[in-house]
PDB file of C-alpha atoms in Angstrom:
ATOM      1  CA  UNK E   1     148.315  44.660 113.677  1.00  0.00           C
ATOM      2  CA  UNK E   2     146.111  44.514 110.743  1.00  0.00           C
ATOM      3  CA  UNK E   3     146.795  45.356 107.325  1.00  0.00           C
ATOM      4  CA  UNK E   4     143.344  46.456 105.382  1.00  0.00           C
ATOM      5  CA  UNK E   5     143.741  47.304 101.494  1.00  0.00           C
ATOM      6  CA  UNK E   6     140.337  49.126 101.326  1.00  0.00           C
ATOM      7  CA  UNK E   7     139.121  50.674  97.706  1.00  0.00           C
ATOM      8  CA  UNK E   8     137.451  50.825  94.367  1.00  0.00           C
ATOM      9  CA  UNK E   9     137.929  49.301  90.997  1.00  0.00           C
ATOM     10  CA  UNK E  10     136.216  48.734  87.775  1.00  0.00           C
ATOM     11  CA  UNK E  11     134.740  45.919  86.928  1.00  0.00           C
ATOM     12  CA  UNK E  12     137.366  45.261  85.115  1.00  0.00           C
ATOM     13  CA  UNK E  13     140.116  45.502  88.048  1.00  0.00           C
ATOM     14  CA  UNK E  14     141.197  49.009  87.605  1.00  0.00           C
ATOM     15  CA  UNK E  15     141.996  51.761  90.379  1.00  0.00           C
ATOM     16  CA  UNK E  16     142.397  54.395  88.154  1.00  0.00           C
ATOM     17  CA  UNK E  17     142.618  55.258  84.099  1.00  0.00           C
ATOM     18  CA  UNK E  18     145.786  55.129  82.367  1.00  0.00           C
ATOM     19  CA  UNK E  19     146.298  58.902  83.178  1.00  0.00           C
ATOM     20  CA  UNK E  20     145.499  57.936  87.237  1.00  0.00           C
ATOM     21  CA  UNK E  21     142.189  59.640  86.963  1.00  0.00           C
ATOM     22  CA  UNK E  22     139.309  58.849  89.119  1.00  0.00           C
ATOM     23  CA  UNK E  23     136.607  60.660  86.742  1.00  0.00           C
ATOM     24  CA  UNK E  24     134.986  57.482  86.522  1.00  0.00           C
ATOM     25  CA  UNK E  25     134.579  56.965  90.510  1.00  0.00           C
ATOM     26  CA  UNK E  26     133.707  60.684  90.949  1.00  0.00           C
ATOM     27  CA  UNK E  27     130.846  60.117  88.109  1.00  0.00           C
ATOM     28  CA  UNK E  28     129.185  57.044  89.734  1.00  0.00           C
ATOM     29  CA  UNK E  29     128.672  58.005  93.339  1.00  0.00           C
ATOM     30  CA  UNK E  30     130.132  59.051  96.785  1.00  0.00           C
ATOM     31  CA  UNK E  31     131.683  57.746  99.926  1.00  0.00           C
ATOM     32  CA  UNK E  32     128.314  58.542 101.735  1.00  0.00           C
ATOM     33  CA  UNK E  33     126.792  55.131  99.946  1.00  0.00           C
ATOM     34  CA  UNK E  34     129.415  53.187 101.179  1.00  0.00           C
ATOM     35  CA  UNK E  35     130.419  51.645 104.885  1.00  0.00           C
ATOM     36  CA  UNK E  36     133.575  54.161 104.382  1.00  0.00           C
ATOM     37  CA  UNK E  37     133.116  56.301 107.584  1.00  0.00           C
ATOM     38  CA  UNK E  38     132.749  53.315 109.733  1.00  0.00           C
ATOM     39  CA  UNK E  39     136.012  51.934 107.995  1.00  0.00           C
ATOM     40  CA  UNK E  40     138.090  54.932 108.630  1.00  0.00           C
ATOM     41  CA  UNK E  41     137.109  55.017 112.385  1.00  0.00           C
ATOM     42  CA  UNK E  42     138.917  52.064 112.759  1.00  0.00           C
ATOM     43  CA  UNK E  43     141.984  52.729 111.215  1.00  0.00           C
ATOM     44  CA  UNK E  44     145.253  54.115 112.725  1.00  0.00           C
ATOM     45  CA  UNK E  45     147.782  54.502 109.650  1.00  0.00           C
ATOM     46  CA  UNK E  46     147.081  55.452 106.035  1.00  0.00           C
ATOM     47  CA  UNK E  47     149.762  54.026 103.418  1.00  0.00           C
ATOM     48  CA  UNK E  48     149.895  55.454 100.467  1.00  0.00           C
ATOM     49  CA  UNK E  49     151.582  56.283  97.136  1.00  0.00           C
ATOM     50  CA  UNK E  50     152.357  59.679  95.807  1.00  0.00           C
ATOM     51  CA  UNK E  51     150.063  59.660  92.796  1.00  0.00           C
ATOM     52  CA  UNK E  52     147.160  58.740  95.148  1.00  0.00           C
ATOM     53  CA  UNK E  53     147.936  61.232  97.503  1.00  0.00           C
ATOM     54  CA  UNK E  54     148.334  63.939  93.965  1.00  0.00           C
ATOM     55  CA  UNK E  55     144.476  62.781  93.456  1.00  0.00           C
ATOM     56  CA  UNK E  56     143.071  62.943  96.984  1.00  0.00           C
ATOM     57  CA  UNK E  57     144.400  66.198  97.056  1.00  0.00           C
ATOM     58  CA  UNK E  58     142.285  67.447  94.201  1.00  0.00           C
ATOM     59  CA  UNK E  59     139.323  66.662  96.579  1.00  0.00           C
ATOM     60  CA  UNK E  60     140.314  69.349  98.830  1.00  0.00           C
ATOM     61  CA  UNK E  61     142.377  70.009 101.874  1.00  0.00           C
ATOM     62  CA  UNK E  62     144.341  65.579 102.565  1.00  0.00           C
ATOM     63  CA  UNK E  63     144.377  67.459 106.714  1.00  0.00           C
ATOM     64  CA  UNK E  64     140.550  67.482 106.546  1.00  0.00           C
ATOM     65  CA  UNK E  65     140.184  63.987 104.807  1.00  0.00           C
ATOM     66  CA  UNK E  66     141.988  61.783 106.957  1.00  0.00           C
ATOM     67  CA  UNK E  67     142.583  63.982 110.052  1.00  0.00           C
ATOM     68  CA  UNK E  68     142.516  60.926 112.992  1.00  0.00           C
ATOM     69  CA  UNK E  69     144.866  58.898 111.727  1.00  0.00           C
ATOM     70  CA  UNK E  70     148.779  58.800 110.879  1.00  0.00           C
ATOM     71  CA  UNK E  71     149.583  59.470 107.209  1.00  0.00           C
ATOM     72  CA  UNK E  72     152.333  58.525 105.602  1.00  0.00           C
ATOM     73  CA  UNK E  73     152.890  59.196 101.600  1.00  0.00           C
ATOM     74  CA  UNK E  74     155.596  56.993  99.736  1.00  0.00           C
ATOM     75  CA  UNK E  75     157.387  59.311  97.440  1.00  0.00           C
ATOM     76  CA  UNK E  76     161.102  60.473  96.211  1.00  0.00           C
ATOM     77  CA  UNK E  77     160.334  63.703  95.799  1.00  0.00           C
ATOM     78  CA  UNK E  78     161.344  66.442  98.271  1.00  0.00           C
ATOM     79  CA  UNK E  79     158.482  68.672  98.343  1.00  0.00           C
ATOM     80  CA  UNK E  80     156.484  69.574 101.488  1.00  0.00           C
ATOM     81  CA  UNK E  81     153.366  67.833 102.089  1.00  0.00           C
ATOM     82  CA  UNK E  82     150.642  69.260 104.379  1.00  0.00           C
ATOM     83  CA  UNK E  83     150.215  68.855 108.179  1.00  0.00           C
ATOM     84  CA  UNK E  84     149.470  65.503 109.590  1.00  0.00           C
ATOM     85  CA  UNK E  85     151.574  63.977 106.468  1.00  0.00           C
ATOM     86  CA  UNK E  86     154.682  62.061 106.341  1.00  0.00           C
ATOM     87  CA  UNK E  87     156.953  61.589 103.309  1.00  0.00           C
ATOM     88  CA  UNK E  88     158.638  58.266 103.270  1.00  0.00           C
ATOM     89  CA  UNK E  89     160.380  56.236 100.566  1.00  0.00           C
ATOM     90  CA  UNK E  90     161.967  52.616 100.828  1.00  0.00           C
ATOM     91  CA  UNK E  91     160.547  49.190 101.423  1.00  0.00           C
ATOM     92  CA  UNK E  92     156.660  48.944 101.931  1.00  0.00           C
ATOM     93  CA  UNK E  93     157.152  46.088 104.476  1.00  0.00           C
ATOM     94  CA  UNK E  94     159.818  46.962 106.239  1.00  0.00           C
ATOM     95  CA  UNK E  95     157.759  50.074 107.245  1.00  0.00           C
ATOM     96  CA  UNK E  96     154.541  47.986 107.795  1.00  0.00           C
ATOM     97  CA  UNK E  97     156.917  46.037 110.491  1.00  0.00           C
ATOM     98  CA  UNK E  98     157.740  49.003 111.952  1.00  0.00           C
ATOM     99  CA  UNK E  99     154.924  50.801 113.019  1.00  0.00           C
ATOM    100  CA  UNK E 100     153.508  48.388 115.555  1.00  0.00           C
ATOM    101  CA  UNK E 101     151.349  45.345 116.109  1.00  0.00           C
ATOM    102  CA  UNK E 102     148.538  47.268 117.716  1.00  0.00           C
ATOM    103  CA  UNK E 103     147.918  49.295 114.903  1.00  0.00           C
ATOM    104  CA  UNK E 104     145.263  48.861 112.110  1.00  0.00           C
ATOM    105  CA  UNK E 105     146.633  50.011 108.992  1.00  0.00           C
ATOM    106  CA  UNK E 106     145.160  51.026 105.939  1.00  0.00           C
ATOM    107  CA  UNK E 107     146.486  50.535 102.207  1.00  0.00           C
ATOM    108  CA  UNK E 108     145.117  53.387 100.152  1.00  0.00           C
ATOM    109  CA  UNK E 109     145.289  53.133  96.612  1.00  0.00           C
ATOM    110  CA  UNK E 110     148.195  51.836  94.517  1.00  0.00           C
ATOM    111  CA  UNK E 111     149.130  48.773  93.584  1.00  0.00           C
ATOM    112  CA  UNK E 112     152.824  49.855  94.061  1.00  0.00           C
ATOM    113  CA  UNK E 113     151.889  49.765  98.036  1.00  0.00           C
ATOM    114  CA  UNK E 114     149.771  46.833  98.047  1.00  0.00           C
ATOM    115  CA  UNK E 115     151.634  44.612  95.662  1.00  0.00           C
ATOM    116  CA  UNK E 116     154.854  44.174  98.296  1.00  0.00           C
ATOM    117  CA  UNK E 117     152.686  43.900 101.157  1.00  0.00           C
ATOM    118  CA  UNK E 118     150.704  40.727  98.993  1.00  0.00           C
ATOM    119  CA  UNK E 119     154.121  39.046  98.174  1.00  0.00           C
ATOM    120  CA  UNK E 120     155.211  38.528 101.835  1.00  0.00           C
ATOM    121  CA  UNK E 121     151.627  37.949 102.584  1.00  0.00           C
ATOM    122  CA  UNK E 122     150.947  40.653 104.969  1.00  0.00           C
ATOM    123  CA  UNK E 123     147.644  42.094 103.392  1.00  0.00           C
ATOM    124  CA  UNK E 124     145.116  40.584 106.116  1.00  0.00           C
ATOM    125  CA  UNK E 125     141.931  42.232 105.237  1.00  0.00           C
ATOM    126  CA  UNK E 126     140.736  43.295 101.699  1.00  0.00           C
ATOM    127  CA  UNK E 127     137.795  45.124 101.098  1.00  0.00           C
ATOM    128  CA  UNK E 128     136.759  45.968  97.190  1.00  0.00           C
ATOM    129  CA  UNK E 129     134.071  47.903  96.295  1.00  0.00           C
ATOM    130  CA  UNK E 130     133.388  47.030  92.556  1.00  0.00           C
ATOM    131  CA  UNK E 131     131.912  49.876  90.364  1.00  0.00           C
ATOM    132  CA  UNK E 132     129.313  49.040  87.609  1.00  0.00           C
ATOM    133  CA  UNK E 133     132.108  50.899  85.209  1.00  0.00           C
ATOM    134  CA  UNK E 134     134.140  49.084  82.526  1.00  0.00           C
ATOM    135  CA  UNK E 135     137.079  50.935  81.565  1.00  0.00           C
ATOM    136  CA  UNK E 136     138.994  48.576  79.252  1.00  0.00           C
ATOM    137  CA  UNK E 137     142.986  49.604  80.713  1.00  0.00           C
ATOM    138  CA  UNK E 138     144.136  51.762  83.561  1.00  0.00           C
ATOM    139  CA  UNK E 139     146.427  50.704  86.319  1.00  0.00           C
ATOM    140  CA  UNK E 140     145.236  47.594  87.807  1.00  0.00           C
ATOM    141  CA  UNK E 141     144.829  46.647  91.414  1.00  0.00           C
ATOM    142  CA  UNK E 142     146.958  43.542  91.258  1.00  0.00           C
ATOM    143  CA  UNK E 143     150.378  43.232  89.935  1.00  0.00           C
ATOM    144  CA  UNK E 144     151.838  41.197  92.632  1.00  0.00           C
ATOM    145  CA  UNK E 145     154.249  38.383  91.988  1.00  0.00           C
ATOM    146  CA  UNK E 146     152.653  34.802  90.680  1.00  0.00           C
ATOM    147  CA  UNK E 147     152.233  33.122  94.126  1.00  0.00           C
ATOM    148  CA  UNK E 148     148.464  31.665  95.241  1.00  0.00           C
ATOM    149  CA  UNK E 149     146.859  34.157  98.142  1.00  0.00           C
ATOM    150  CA  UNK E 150     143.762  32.442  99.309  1.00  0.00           C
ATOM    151  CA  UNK E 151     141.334  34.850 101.092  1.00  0.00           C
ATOM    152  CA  UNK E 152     137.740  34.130 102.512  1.00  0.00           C
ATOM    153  CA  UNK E 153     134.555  35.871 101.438  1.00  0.00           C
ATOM    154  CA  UNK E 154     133.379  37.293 104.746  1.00  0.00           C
ATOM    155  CA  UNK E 155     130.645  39.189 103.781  1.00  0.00           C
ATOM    156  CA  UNK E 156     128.765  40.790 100.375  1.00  0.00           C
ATOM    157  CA  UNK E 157     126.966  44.357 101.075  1.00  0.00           C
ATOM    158  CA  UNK E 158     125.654  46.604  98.465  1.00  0.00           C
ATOM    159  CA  UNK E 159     126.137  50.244  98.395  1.00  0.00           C
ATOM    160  CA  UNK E 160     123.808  51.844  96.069  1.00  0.00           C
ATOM    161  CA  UNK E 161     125.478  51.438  92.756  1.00  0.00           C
ATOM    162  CA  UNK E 162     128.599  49.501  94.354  1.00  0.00           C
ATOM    163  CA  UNK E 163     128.777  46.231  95.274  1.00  0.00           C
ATOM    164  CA  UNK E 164     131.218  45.680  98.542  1.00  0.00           C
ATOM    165  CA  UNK E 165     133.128  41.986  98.799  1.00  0.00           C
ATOM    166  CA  UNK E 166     135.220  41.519 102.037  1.00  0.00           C
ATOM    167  CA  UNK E 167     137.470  39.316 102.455  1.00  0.00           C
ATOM    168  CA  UNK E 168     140.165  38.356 104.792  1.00  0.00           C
ATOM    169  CA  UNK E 169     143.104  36.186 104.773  1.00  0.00           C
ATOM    170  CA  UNK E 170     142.168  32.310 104.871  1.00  0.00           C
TER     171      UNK E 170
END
């Protein structure tokens, strides 16, 4: 099993604006200048929180976006979620655990998700893409507990505008 945390922030660190808006990604280019589609092939399992799943939705149908892997939204609400979705609340590792060692599994978006994972240092692989955007507050990427996670620098790519540093756990 691998655990990939694979997105975009500000220059400044942020995943989204204080209102969870991704106007500013939108604005300054697409997936299509990025190594995304070659990502997403390898992944098995999408993790994510129910605001990112609230934005990803305003792209169009979530079935179409990530339609070869397993999808699984962390939320307390009781509303249906489309086809190929599964709501699931509870502890972020113990669900990581769960779903297998031969899986590669992909954090999506918030830091609520990612931040558990970090503090029992499960996050394997992470992959920023840094956006020439300053936003000056939003919700940050990393709010995990104070504990030192040292990661490698395994490669620098550029992506038209975006600059794409992957690491993995040293």
């Amino acid at each position: 099993m691998s655990v990939y945390f694979y997105g975009c922030v500000t220059l400044d660190g942020y995943l989204a604006d204080k209102n969870h808006g991704l106007g500013w990604l939108h604005e300054t280019g697409g997936v299509e200048e990025t190594g995304y589609d070659a990502f997403y092939r390898q992944m098995d399992v999408t993790l994510m929180g129910r605001k990112t799943f609230q934005e990803i939705k305003t792209l169009g149908d979530p079935s179409s976006i990530y339609p070869t892997t397993q999808n699984y939204v962390f939320t307390h609400r009781t509303a249906p979620l489309p086809q190929g979705f599964t709501p699931v609340s509870g502890d972020v590792p113990a669900l990581v655990e769960g779903l297998g060692r031969d899986k590669n599994i992909w954090i999506i978006g918030g830091n609520t998700i990612l931040s558990p994972l970090l503090n029992r240092d499960m996050v394997d692989h992470i992959i920023l893409q840094l956006a020439p955007v300053l936003l000056g507050g939003g919700i940050p990427l990393f709010t995990q507990e104070e504990h030192l996670h040292r990661f490698h620098l395994d490669e620098v790519r550029q992506y038209g505008p975006f600059a794409e540093l992957r690491y993995s756990r040293a």
